[in-house]
């Protein structure tokens, strides 16, 4: 059953029933061996769909993003396990292909929540993390359009929303870092400029899980030349690359109603210059969007 096509009330009932059953069978369920942790509006859904189609990968039950390590950690590990396939499903995959089955999820806010990396390191000590990065100027503009479309952003003008960001985010990251129970809607949905400071977040993640467990993918390269990027991700995850490849499609792209103001684009590009230079150390080259 594809729950994505069900009416919202029916979908909620299905999700609740599945999680209730999942909790009862938690000890017989898999935990992820890898996660897609970010970044937001960088093609995570497209990569999730491609990896979920791999023959030895079992995706999370019902939906791609569980949001356990950011906004639902208080629910406990059994609640988290309830979202993943049964071990007997993994055994069937292993018998068929001769390699261990894997499962995963994709919650892009993990990259940004101040407590997520430490929680991942504690609960999934061997999991590998995949992070997608995109031209941060385009990413910020895309996020604003996305939040407006979902009615999470009342300010429809991108420049005005950027101007509101410092006040909206004032001390929010600090409060999230010191209070495990605190939730910030603004931090999750209104951090347009801050989200593109990729190297800063990657460094924090590396302090907790180790740099060798993080693989960074340029979204622009994934969308223009997906095959080699997919093979590199599979190699990083230890997934066999000699099995059937999935179709590569772009998901969650929203048509734009207007182009960004040129002056604002120049200002943002200048702002991200130093952040992009720091990111080059992770990529091993200048980011694609900075090349002449």
PDB file of C-alpha atoms in Angstrom, residues 75-235:
ATOM      1  CA  UNK A  75       9.913   9.087  22.510  1.00  0.00           C
ATOM      2  CA  UNK A  76      12.714   6.566  23.045  1.00  0.00           C
ATOM      3  CA  UNK A  77      14.574   3.988  21.011  1.00  0.00           C
ATOM      4  CA  UNK A  78      11.683   1.485  20.844  1.00  0.00           C
ATOM      5  CA  UNK A  79       9.562   4.181  19.198  1.00  0.00           C
ATOM      6  CA  UNK A  80      12.380   4.727  16.694  1.00  0.00           C
ATOM      7  CA  UNK A  81      12.759   1.003  15.975  1.00  0.00           C
ATOM      8  CA  UNK A  82       9.026   0.835  15.280  1.00  0.00           C
ATOM      9  CA  UNK A  83       9.640   2.735  12.047  1.00  0.00           C
ATOM     10  CA  UNK A  84      11.912   0.102  10.495  1.00  0.00           C
ATOM     11  CA  UNK A  85      11.499  -3.341   8.898  1.00  0.00           C
ATOM     12  CA  UNK A  86      11.447  -6.604  10.776  1.00  0.00           C
ATOM     13  CA  UNK A  87      14.663  -8.612  11.058  1.00  0.00           C
ATOM     14  CA  UNK A  88      13.051 -11.483   9.174  1.00  0.00           C
ATOM     15  CA  UNK A  89      12.691  -9.188   6.157  1.00  0.00           C
ATOM     16  CA  UNK A  90      16.426  -8.527   6.347  1.00  0.00           C
ATOM     17  CA  UNK A  91      17.126 -12.245   6.572  1.00  0.00           C
ATOM     18  CA  UNK A  92      15.216 -12.864   3.350  1.00  0.00           C
ATOM     19  CA  UNK A  93      17.268 -10.207   1.562  1.00  0.00           C
ATOM     20  CA  UNK A  94      20.526 -11.692   2.879  1.00  0.00           C
ATOM     21  CA  UNK A  95      19.519 -15.174   1.733  1.00  0.00           C
ATOM     22  CA  UNK A  96      18.681 -13.912  -1.740  1.00  0.00           C
ATOM     23  CA  UNK A  97      21.704 -11.683  -2.390  1.00  0.00           C
ATOM     24  CA  UNK A  98      24.341 -13.063  -0.052  1.00  0.00           C
ATOM     25  CA  UNK A  99      25.008  -9.699   1.632  1.00  0.00           C
ATOM     26  CA  UNK A 100      23.476  -8.119   4.746  1.00  0.00           C
ATOM     27  CA  UNK A 101      20.346  -6.050   4.219  1.00  0.00           C
ATOM     28  CA  UNK A 102      20.396  -2.387   5.240  1.00  0.00           C
ATOM     29  CA  UNK A 103      17.780   0.096   6.304  1.00  0.00           C
ATOM     30  CA  UNK A 104      17.895   3.888   6.598  1.00  0.00           C
ATOM     31  CA  UNK A 105      15.905   7.087   6.814  1.00  0.00           C
ATOM     32  CA  UNK A 106      16.261  10.684   5.692  1.00  0.00           C
ATOM     33  CA  UNK A 107      15.658  13.594   8.100  1.00  0.00           C
ATOM     34  CA  UNK A 108      17.485  16.697   6.789  1.00  0.00           C
ATOM     35  CA  UNK A 109      17.055  18.621  10.038  1.00  0.00           C
ATOM     36  CA  UNK A 110      19.525  16.210  11.713  1.00  0.00           C
ATOM     37  CA  UNK A 111      22.381  18.192  10.191  1.00  0.00           C
ATOM     38  CA  UNK A 112      21.258  21.396  11.923  1.00  0.00           C
ATOM     39  CA  UNK A 113      19.792  20.447  15.297  1.00  0.00           C
ATOM     40  CA  UNK A 114      22.463  21.089  17.969  1.00  0.00           C
ATOM     41  CA  UNK A 115      21.875  17.769  19.780  1.00  0.00           C
ATOM     42  CA  UNK A 116      21.294  15.437  16.828  1.00  0.00           C
ATOM     43  CA  UNK A 117      24.904  14.462  16.065  1.00  0.00           C
ATOM     44  CA  UNK A 118      25.661  13.462  19.661  1.00  0.00           C
ATOM     45  CA  UNK A 119      22.460  11.431  19.820  1.00  0.00           C
ATOM     46  CA  UNK A 120      23.284   9.645  16.565  1.00  0.00           C
ATOM     47  CA  UNK A 121      26.799   8.862  17.816  1.00  0.00           C
ATOM     48  CA  UNK A 122      25.368   7.405  21.017  1.00  0.00           C
ATOM     49  CA  UNK A 123      22.509   5.331  19.568  1.00  0.00           C
ATOM     50  CA  UNK A 124      23.907   4.382  16.146  1.00  0.00           C
ATOM     51  CA  UNK A 125      27.667   4.150  16.813  1.00  0.00           C
ATOM     52  CA  UNK A 126      28.467   2.518  13.465  1.00  0.00           C
ATOM     53  CA  UNK A 127      26.026   4.328  11.180  1.00  0.00           C
ATOM     54  CA  UNK A 128      27.338   6.293   8.216  1.00  0.00           C
ATOM     55  CA  UNK A 129      25.977   9.718   7.342  1.00  0.00           C
ATOM     56  CA  UNK A 130      25.273  11.220   3.938  1.00  0.00           C
ATOM     57  CA  UNK A 131      25.011  14.980   3.481  1.00  0.00           C
ATOM     58  CA  UNK A 132      24.001  16.759   0.290  1.00  0.00           C
ATOM     59  CA  UNK A 133      25.086  20.340  -0.342  1.00  0.00           C
ATOM     60  CA  UNK A 134      23.825  22.797  -2.941  1.00  0.00           C
ATOM     61  CA  UNK A 135      24.549  26.360  -3.986  1.00  0.00           C
ATOM     62  CA  UNK A 136      23.603  27.989  -0.657  1.00  0.00           C
ATOM     63  CA  UNK A 137      22.046  31.000  -2.367  1.00  0.00           C
ATOM     64  CA  UNK A 138      19.711  28.808  -4.384  1.00  0.00           C
ATOM     65  CA  UNK A 139      19.107  26.600  -1.353  1.00  0.00           C
ATOM     66  CA  UNK A 140      17.978  29.511   0.802  1.00  0.00           C
ATOM     67  CA  UNK A 141      15.626  30.813  -1.899  1.00  0.00           C
ATOM     68  CA  UNK A 142      14.195  27.337  -2.438  1.00  0.00           C
ATOM     69  CA  UNK A 143      13.631  26.821   1.278  1.00  0.00           C
ATOM     70  CA  UNK A 144      11.751  30.089   1.612  1.00  0.00           C
ATOM     71  CA  UNK A 145       9.499  29.185  -1.307  1.00  0.00           C
ATOM     72  CA  UNK A 146       8.951  25.743   0.225  1.00  0.00           C
ATOM     73  CA  UNK A 147       8.038  27.116   3.665  1.00  0.00           C
ATOM     74  CA  UNK A 148       5.636  29.646   2.154  1.00  0.00           C
ATOM     75  CA  UNK A 149       3.962  26.892   0.122  1.00  0.00           C
ATOM     76  CA  UNK A 150       3.506  24.809   3.283  1.00  0.00           C
ATOM     77  CA  UNK A 151       2.096  27.824   5.176  1.00  0.00           C
ATOM     78  CA  UNK A 152       5.008  27.700   7.624  1.00  0.00           C
ATOM     79  CA  UNK A 153       6.244  31.146   6.529  1.00  0.00           C
ATOM     80  CA  UNK A 154       3.854  34.149   6.649  1.00  0.00           C
ATOM     81  CA  UNK A 155       6.414  36.531   5.115  1.00  0.00           C
ATOM     82  CA  UNK A 156       6.149  35.953   1.376  1.00  0.00           C
ATOM     83  CA  UNK A 157       9.001  38.299   0.425  1.00  0.00           C
ATOM     84  CA  UNK A 158      12.347  36.500   0.554  1.00  0.00           C
ATOM     85  CA  UNK A 159      14.371  39.616   1.365  1.00  0.00           C
ATOM     86  CA  UNK A 160      12.047  40.495   4.242  1.00  0.00           C
ATOM     87  CA  UNK A 161      12.243  36.939   5.594  1.00  0.00           C
ATOM     88  CA  UNK A 162      16.054  37.156   5.539  1.00  0.00           C
ATOM     89  CA  UNK A 163      15.865  40.436   7.439  1.00  0.00           C
ATOM     90  CA  UNK A 164      13.687  38.786  10.088  1.00  0.00           C
ATOM     91  CA  UNK A 165      16.031  35.822  10.515  1.00  0.00           C
ATOM     92  CA  UNK A 166      18.404  37.255  13.181  1.00  0.00           C
ATOM     93  CA  UNK A 167      15.518  38.185  15.496  1.00  0.00           C
ATOM     94  CA  UNK A 168      13.690  34.942  14.875  1.00  0.00           C
ATOM     95  CA  UNK A 169      16.766  32.824  15.633  1.00  0.00           C
ATOM     96  CA  UNK A 170      18.084  34.879  18.548  1.00  0.00           C
ATOM     97  CA  UNK A 171      19.488  32.408  21.118  1.00  0.00           C
ATOM     98  CA  UNK A 172      17.438  29.572  19.633  1.00  0.00           C
ATOM     99  CA  UNK A 173      20.467  27.407  18.864  1.00  0.00           C
ATOM    100  CA  UNK A 174      21.787  28.003  22.375  1.00  0.00           C
ATOM    101  CA  UNK A 175      18.487  26.984  23.976  1.00  0.00           C
ATOM    102  CA  UNK A 176      18.260  23.853  21.842  1.00  0.00           C
ATOM    103  CA  UNK A 177      21.806  22.920  22.835  1.00  0.00           C
ATOM    104  CA  UNK A 178      21.210  23.150  26.588  1.00  0.00           C
ATOM    105  CA  UNK A 179      17.599  21.972  26.875  1.00  0.00           C
ATOM    106  CA  UNK A 180      16.787  18.525  25.407  1.00  0.00           C
ATOM    107  CA  UNK A 181      13.049  19.220  25.686  1.00  0.00           C
ATOM    108  CA  UNK A 182      13.097  22.575  23.899  1.00  0.00           C
ATOM    109  CA  UNK A 183      11.630  22.938  20.410  1.00  0.00           C
ATOM    110  CA  UNK A 184      12.059  25.947  18.110  1.00  0.00           C
ATOM    111  CA  UNK A 185       9.756  26.303  15.122  1.00  0.00           C
ATOM    112  CA  UNK A 186      11.814  29.233  13.867  1.00  0.00           C
ATOM    113  CA  UNK A 187      15.069  27.263  14.046  1.00  0.00           C
ATOM    114  CA  UNK A 188      13.578  24.399  12.046  1.00  0.00           C
ATOM    115  CA  UNK A 189      11.729  26.435   9.420  1.00  0.00           C
ATOM    116  CA  UNK A 190      13.100  29.995   9.199  1.00  0.00           C
ATOM    117  CA  UNK A 191      16.908  29.621   9.164  1.00  0.00           C
ATOM    118  CA  UNK A 192      17.378  30.505   5.497  1.00  0.00           C
ATOM    119  CA  UNK A 193      20.802  32.129   5.571  1.00  0.00           C
ATOM    120  CA  UNK A 194      22.240  29.990   8.369  1.00  0.00           C
ATOM    121  CA  UNK A 195      21.421  26.668   6.690  1.00  0.00           C
ATOM    122  CA  UNK A 196      23.929  27.316   3.900  1.00  0.00           C
ATOM    123  CA  UNK A 197      26.914  27.498   6.277  1.00  0.00           C
ATOM    124  CA  UNK A 198      27.587  23.837   5.508  1.00  0.00           C
ATOM    125  CA  UNK A 199      31.142  23.462   6.782  1.00  0.00           C
ATOM    126  CA  UNK A 200      30.159  24.694  10.245  1.00  0.00           C
ATOM    127  CA  UNK A 201      27.561  21.960  10.665  1.00  0.00           C
ATOM    128  CA  UNK A 202      29.761  19.300   9.107  1.00  0.00           C
ATOM    129  CA  UNK A 203      32.526  20.100  11.591  1.00  0.00           C
ATOM    130  CA  UNK A 204      30.157  19.637  14.529  1.00  0.00           C
ATOM    131  CA  UNK A 205      28.956  16.312  13.124  1.00  0.00           C
ATOM    132  CA  UNK A 206      32.541  15.145  12.623  1.00  0.00           C
ATOM    133  CA  UNK A 207      33.412  15.924  16.252  1.00  0.00           C
ATOM    134  CA  UNK A 208      30.800  13.406  17.352  1.00  0.00           C
ATOM    135  CA  UNK A 209      30.791  10.651  14.721  1.00  0.00           C
ATOM    136  CA  UNK A 210      34.184  11.051  13.032  1.00  0.00           C
ATOM    137  CA  UNK A 211      34.880  12.560   9.655  1.00  0.00           C
ATOM    138  CA  UNK A 212      35.414   9.146   8.051  1.00  0.00           C
ATOM    139  CA  UNK A 213      31.733   8.307   8.608  1.00  0.00           C
ATOM    140  CA  UNK A 214      30.458  11.349   6.682  1.00  0.00           C
ATOM    141  CA  UNK A 215      30.116  11.480   2.898  1.00  0.00           C
ATOM    142  CA  UNK A 216      29.323  14.818   1.234  1.00  0.00           C
ATOM    143  CA  UNK A 217      27.552  14.966  -2.137  1.00  0.00           C
ATOM    144  CA  UNK A 218      27.103  18.025  -4.346  1.00  0.00           C
ATOM    145  CA  UNK A 219      23.457  18.159  -5.417  1.00  0.00           C
ATOM    146  CA  UNK A 220      24.329  19.807  -8.719  1.00  0.00           C
ATOM    147  CA  UNK A 221      26.545  16.861  -9.626  1.00  0.00           C
ATOM    148  CA  UNK A 222      23.969  14.305  -8.508  1.00  0.00           C
ATOM    149  CA  UNK A 223      21.305  15.825 -10.746  1.00  0.00           C
ATOM    150  CA  UNK A 224      23.556  16.264 -13.790  1.00  0.00           C
ATOM    151  CA  UNK A 225      25.470  12.975 -13.558  1.00  0.00           C
ATOM    152  CA  UNK A 226      23.592  10.715 -11.105  1.00  0.00           C
ATOM    153  CA  UNK A 227      25.103   7.333 -12.031  1.00  0.00           C
ATOM    154  CA  UNK A 228      28.679   7.899 -10.826  1.00  0.00           C
ATOM    155  CA  UNK A 229      27.474   9.774  -7.734  1.00  0.00           C
ATOM    156  CA  UNK A 230      25.155   6.894  -6.859  1.00  0.00           C
ATOM    157  CA  UNK A 231      28.025   4.419  -7.265  1.00  0.00           C
ATOM    158  CA  UNK A 232      30.252   6.519  -4.992  1.00  0.00           C
ATOM    159  CA  UNK A 233      27.538   6.652  -2.318  1.00  0.00           C
ATOM    160  CA  UNK A 234      27.026   2.884  -2.560  1.00  0.00           C
ATOM    161  CA  UNK A 235      30.773   2.294  -2.226  1.00  0.00           C
TER     162      UNK A 235
END
